PDB file of C-alpha atoms in Angstrom:
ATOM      1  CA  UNK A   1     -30.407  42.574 -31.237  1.00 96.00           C
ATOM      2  CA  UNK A   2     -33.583  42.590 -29.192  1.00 97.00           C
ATOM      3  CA  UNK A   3     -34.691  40.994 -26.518  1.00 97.00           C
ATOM      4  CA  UNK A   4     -38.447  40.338 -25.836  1.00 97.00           C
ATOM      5  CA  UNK A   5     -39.177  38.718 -22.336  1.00 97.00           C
ATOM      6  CA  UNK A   6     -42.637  37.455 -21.292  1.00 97.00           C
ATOM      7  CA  UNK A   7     -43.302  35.925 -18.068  1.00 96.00           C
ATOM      8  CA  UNK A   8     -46.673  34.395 -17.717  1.00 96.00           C
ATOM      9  CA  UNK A   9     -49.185  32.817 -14.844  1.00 96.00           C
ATOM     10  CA  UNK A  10     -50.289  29.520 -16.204  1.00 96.00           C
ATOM     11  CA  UNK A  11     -53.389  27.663 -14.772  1.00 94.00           C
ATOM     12  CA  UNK A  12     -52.255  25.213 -12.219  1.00 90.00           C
ATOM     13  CA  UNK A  13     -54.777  22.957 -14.308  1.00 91.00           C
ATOM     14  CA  UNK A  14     -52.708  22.384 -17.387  1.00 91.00           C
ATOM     15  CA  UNK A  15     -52.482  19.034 -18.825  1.00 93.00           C
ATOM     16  CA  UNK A  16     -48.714  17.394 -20.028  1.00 94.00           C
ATOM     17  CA  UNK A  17     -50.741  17.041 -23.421  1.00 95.00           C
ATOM     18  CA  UNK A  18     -51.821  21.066 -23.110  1.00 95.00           C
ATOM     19  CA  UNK A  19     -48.425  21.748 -21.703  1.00 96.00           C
ATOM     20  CA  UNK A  20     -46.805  20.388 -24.836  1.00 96.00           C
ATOM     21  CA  UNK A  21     -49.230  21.444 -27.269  1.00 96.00           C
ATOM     22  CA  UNK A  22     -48.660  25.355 -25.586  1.00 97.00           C
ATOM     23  CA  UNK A  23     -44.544  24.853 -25.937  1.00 97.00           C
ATOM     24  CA  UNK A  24     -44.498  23.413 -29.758  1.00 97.00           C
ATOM     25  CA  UNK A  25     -47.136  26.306 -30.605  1.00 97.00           C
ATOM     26  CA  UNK A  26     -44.656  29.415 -29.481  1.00 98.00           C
ATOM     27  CA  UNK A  27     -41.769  27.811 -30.880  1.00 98.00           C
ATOM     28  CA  UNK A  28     -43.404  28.276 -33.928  1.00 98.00           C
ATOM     29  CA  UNK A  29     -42.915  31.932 -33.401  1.00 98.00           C
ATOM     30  CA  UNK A  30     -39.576  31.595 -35.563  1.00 97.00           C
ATOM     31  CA  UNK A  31     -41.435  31.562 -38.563  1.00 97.00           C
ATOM     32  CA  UNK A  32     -42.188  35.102 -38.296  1.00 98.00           C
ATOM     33  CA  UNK A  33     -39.636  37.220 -39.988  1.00 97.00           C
ATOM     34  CA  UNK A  34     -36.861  38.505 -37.843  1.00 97.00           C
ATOM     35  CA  UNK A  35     -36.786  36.317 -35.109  1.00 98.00           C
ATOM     36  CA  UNK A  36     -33.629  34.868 -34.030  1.00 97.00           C
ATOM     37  CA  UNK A  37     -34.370  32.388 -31.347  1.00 97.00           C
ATOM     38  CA  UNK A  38     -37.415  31.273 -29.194  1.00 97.00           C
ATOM     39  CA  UNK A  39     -37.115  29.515 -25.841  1.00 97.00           C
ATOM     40  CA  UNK A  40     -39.880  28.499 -23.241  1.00 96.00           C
ATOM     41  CA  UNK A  41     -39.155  27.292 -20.160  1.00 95.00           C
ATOM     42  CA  UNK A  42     -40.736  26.680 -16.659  1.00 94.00           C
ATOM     43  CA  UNK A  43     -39.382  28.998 -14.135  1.00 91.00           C
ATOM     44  CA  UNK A  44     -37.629  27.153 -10.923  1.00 87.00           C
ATOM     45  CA  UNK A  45     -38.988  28.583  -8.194  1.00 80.00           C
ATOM     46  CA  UNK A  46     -37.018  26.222  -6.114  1.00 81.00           C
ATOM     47  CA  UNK A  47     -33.740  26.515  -7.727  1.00 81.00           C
ATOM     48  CA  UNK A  48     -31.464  25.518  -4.016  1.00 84.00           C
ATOM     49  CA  UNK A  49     -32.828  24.632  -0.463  1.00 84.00           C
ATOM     50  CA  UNK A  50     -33.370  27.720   0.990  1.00 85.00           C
ATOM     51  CA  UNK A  51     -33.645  29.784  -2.269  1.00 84.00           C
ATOM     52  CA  UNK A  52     -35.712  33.036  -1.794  1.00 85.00           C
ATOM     53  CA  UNK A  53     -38.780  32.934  -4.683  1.00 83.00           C
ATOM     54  CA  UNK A  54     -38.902  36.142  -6.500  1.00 86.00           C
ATOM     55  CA  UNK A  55     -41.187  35.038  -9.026  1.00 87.00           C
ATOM     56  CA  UNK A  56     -44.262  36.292  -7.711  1.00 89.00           C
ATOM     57  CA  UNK A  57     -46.740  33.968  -9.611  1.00 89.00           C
ATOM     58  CA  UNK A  58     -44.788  33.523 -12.497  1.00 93.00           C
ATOM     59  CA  UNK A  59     -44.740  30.087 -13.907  1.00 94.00           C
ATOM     60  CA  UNK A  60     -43.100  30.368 -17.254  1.00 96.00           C
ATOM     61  CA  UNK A  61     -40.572  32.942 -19.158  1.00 96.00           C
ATOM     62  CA  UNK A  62     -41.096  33.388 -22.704  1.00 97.00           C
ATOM     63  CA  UNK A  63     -37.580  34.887 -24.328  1.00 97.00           C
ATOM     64  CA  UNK A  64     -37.732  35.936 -27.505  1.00 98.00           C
ATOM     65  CA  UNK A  65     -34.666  37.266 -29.543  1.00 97.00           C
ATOM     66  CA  UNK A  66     -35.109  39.177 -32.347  1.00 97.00           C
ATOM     67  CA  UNK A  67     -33.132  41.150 -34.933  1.00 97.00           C
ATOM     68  CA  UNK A  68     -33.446  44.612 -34.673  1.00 97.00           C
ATOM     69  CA  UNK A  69     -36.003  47.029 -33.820  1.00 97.00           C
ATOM     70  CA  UNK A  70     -37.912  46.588 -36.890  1.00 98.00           C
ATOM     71  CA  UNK A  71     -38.241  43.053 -36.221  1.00 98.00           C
ATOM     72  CA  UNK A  72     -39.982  44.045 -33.358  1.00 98.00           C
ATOM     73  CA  UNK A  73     -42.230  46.309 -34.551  1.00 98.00           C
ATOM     74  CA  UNK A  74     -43.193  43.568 -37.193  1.00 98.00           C
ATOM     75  CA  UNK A  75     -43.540  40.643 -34.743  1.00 98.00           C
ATOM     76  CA  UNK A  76     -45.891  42.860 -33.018  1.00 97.00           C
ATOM     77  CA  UNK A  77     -47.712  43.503 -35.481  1.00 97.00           C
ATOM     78  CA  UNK A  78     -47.964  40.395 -36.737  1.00 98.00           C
ATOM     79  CA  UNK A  79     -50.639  38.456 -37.710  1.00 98.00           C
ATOM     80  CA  UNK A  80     -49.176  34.583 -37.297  1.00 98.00           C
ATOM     81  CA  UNK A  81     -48.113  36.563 -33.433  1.00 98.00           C
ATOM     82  CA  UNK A  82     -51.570  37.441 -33.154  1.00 97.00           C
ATOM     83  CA  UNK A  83     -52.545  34.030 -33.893  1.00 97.00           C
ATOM     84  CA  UNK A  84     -50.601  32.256 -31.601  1.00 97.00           C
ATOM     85  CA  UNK A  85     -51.360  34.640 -28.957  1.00 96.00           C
ATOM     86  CA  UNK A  86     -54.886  34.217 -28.954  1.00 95.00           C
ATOM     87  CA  UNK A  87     -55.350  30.712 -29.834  1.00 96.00           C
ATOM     88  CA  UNK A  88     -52.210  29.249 -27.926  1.00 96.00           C
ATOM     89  CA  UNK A  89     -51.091  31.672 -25.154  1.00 96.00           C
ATOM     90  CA  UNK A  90     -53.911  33.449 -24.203  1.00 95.00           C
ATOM     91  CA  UNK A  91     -56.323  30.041 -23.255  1.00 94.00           C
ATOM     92  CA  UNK A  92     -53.172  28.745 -21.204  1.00 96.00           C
ATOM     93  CA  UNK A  93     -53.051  31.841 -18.569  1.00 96.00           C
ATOM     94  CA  UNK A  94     -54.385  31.914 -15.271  1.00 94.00           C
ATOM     95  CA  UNK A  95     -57.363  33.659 -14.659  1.00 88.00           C
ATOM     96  CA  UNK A  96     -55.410  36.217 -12.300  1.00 83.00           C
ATOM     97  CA  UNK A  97     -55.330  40.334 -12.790  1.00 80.00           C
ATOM     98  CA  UNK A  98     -51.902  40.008 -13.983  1.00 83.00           C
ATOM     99  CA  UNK A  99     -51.199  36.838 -16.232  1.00 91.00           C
ATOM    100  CA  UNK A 100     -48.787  38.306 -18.246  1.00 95.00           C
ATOM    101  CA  UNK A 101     -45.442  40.872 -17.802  1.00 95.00           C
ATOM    102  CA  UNK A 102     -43.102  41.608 -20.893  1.00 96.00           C
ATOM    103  CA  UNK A 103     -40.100  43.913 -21.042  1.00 96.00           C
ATOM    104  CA  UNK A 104     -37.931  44.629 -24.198  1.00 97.00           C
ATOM    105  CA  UNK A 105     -34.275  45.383 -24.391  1.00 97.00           C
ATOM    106  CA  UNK A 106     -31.574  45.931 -26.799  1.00 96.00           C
ATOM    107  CA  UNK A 107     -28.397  44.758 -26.364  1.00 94.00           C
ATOM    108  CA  UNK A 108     -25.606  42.495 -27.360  1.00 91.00           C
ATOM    109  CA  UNK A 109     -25.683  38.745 -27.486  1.00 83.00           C
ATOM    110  CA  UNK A 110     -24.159  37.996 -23.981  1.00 81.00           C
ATOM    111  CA  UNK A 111     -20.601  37.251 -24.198  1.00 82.00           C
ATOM    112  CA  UNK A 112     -19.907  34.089 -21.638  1.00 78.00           C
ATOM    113  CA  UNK A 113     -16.616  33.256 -20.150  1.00 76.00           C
ATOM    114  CA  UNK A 114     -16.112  29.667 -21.830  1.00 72.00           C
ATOM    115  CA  UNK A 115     -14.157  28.294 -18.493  1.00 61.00           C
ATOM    116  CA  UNK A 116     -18.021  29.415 -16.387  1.00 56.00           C
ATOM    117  CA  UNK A 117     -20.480  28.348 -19.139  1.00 52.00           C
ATOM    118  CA  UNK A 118     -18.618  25.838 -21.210  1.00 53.00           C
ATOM    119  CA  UNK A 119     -22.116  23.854 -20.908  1.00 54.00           C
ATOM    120  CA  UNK A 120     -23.816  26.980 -22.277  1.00 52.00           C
ATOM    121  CA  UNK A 121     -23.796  26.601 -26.149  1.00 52.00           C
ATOM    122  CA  UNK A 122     -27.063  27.041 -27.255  1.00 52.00           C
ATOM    123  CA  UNK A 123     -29.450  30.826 -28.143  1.00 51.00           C
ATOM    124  CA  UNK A 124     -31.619  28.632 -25.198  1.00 51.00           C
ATOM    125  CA  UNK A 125     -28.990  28.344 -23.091  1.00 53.00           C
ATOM    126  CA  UNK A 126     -28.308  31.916 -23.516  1.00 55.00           C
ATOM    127  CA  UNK A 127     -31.991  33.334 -23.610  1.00 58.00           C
ATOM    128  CA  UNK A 128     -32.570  31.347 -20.323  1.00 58.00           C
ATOM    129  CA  UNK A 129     -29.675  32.759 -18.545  1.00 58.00           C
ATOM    130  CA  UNK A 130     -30.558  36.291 -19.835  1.00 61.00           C
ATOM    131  CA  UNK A 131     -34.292  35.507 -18.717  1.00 58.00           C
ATOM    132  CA  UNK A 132     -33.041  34.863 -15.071  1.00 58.00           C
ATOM    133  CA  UNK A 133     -30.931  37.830 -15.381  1.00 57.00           C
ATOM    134  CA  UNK A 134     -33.895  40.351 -15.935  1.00 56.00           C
ATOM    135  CA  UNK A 135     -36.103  38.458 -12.993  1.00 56.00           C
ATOM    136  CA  UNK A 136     -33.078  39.177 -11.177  1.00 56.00           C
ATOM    137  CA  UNK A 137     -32.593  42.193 -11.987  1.00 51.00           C
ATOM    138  CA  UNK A 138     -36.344  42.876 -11.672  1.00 54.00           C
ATOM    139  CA  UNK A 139     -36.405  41.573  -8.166  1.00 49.00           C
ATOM    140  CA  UNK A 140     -34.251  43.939  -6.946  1.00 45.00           C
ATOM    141  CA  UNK A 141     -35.838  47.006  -8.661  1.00 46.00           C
ATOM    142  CA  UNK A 142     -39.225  45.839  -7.130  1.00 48.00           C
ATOM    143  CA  UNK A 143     -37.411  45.544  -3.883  1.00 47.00           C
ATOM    144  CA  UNK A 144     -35.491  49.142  -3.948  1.00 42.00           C
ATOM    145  CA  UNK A 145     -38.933  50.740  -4.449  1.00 44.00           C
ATOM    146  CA  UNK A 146     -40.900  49.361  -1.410  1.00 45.00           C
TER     147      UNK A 146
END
């Protein structure tokens, strides 16, 4: 399984109608071959009071899951991606240096404890969790190196 996180700058500008229009276009991403899941979400930058915000910028995680390595390579190369990219994504990102960050992993699907996560029992539940995980994780890396 493979895990393909994007976080992305959107403009502050953004309409609800070009907000939804943006979320219903990449969840059409699951019609490419391969792909397991989609889930787009706002990120909370404000998740408890006094909650530190690591986001830098960041105003929405993309989490794709896909099946295997190949799947990958073909979403990549794909044209529909492309498509959606360009005509959906791309027009939605601030106009900043850095709009856009993406990692890729593979792993296992996570394996929750059902007694913690019993509310957790969706791929969105899961890819949002494992999206946190990685800005978490992230976070920390950033922070070890300055």
């Amino acid at each position: 399984m493979i895990f393909h996180l994007v976080l992305m700058k959107l403009k502050v500008t953004s309409s609800e109608a070009e907000l939804e229009n943006f979320y219903a276009g990449v969840k059409t991403l699951t019609a490419v071959p391969g792909v397991l899941s989609v889930s787009i979400e706002p990120i909370d930058n404000n998740v408890y009071v006094g909650y530190d915000d690591r986001t830098k910028g960041y105003t929405h995680a993309l989490m794709v899951i896909l099946k295997d390595k190949k799947a990958l390579e073909f979403y990549d190369k794909n044209s529909y991606h492309a498509t959606i990219k360009s005509t959906i994504i791309k027009p939605m990102l601030a106009a900043v240096s850095d709009p856009v960050m993406a990692v890729d992993w593979e792993g296992d699907a996570p394996k929750l404890k059902s007694c913690c996560f019993s509310g957790l029992t969706s791929f969105k539940s899961l890819s949002i969790l494992t999206a946190a995980a990685v800005v978490i994780v992230g976070a920390v890396v950033m922070r070890s190196r300055l």
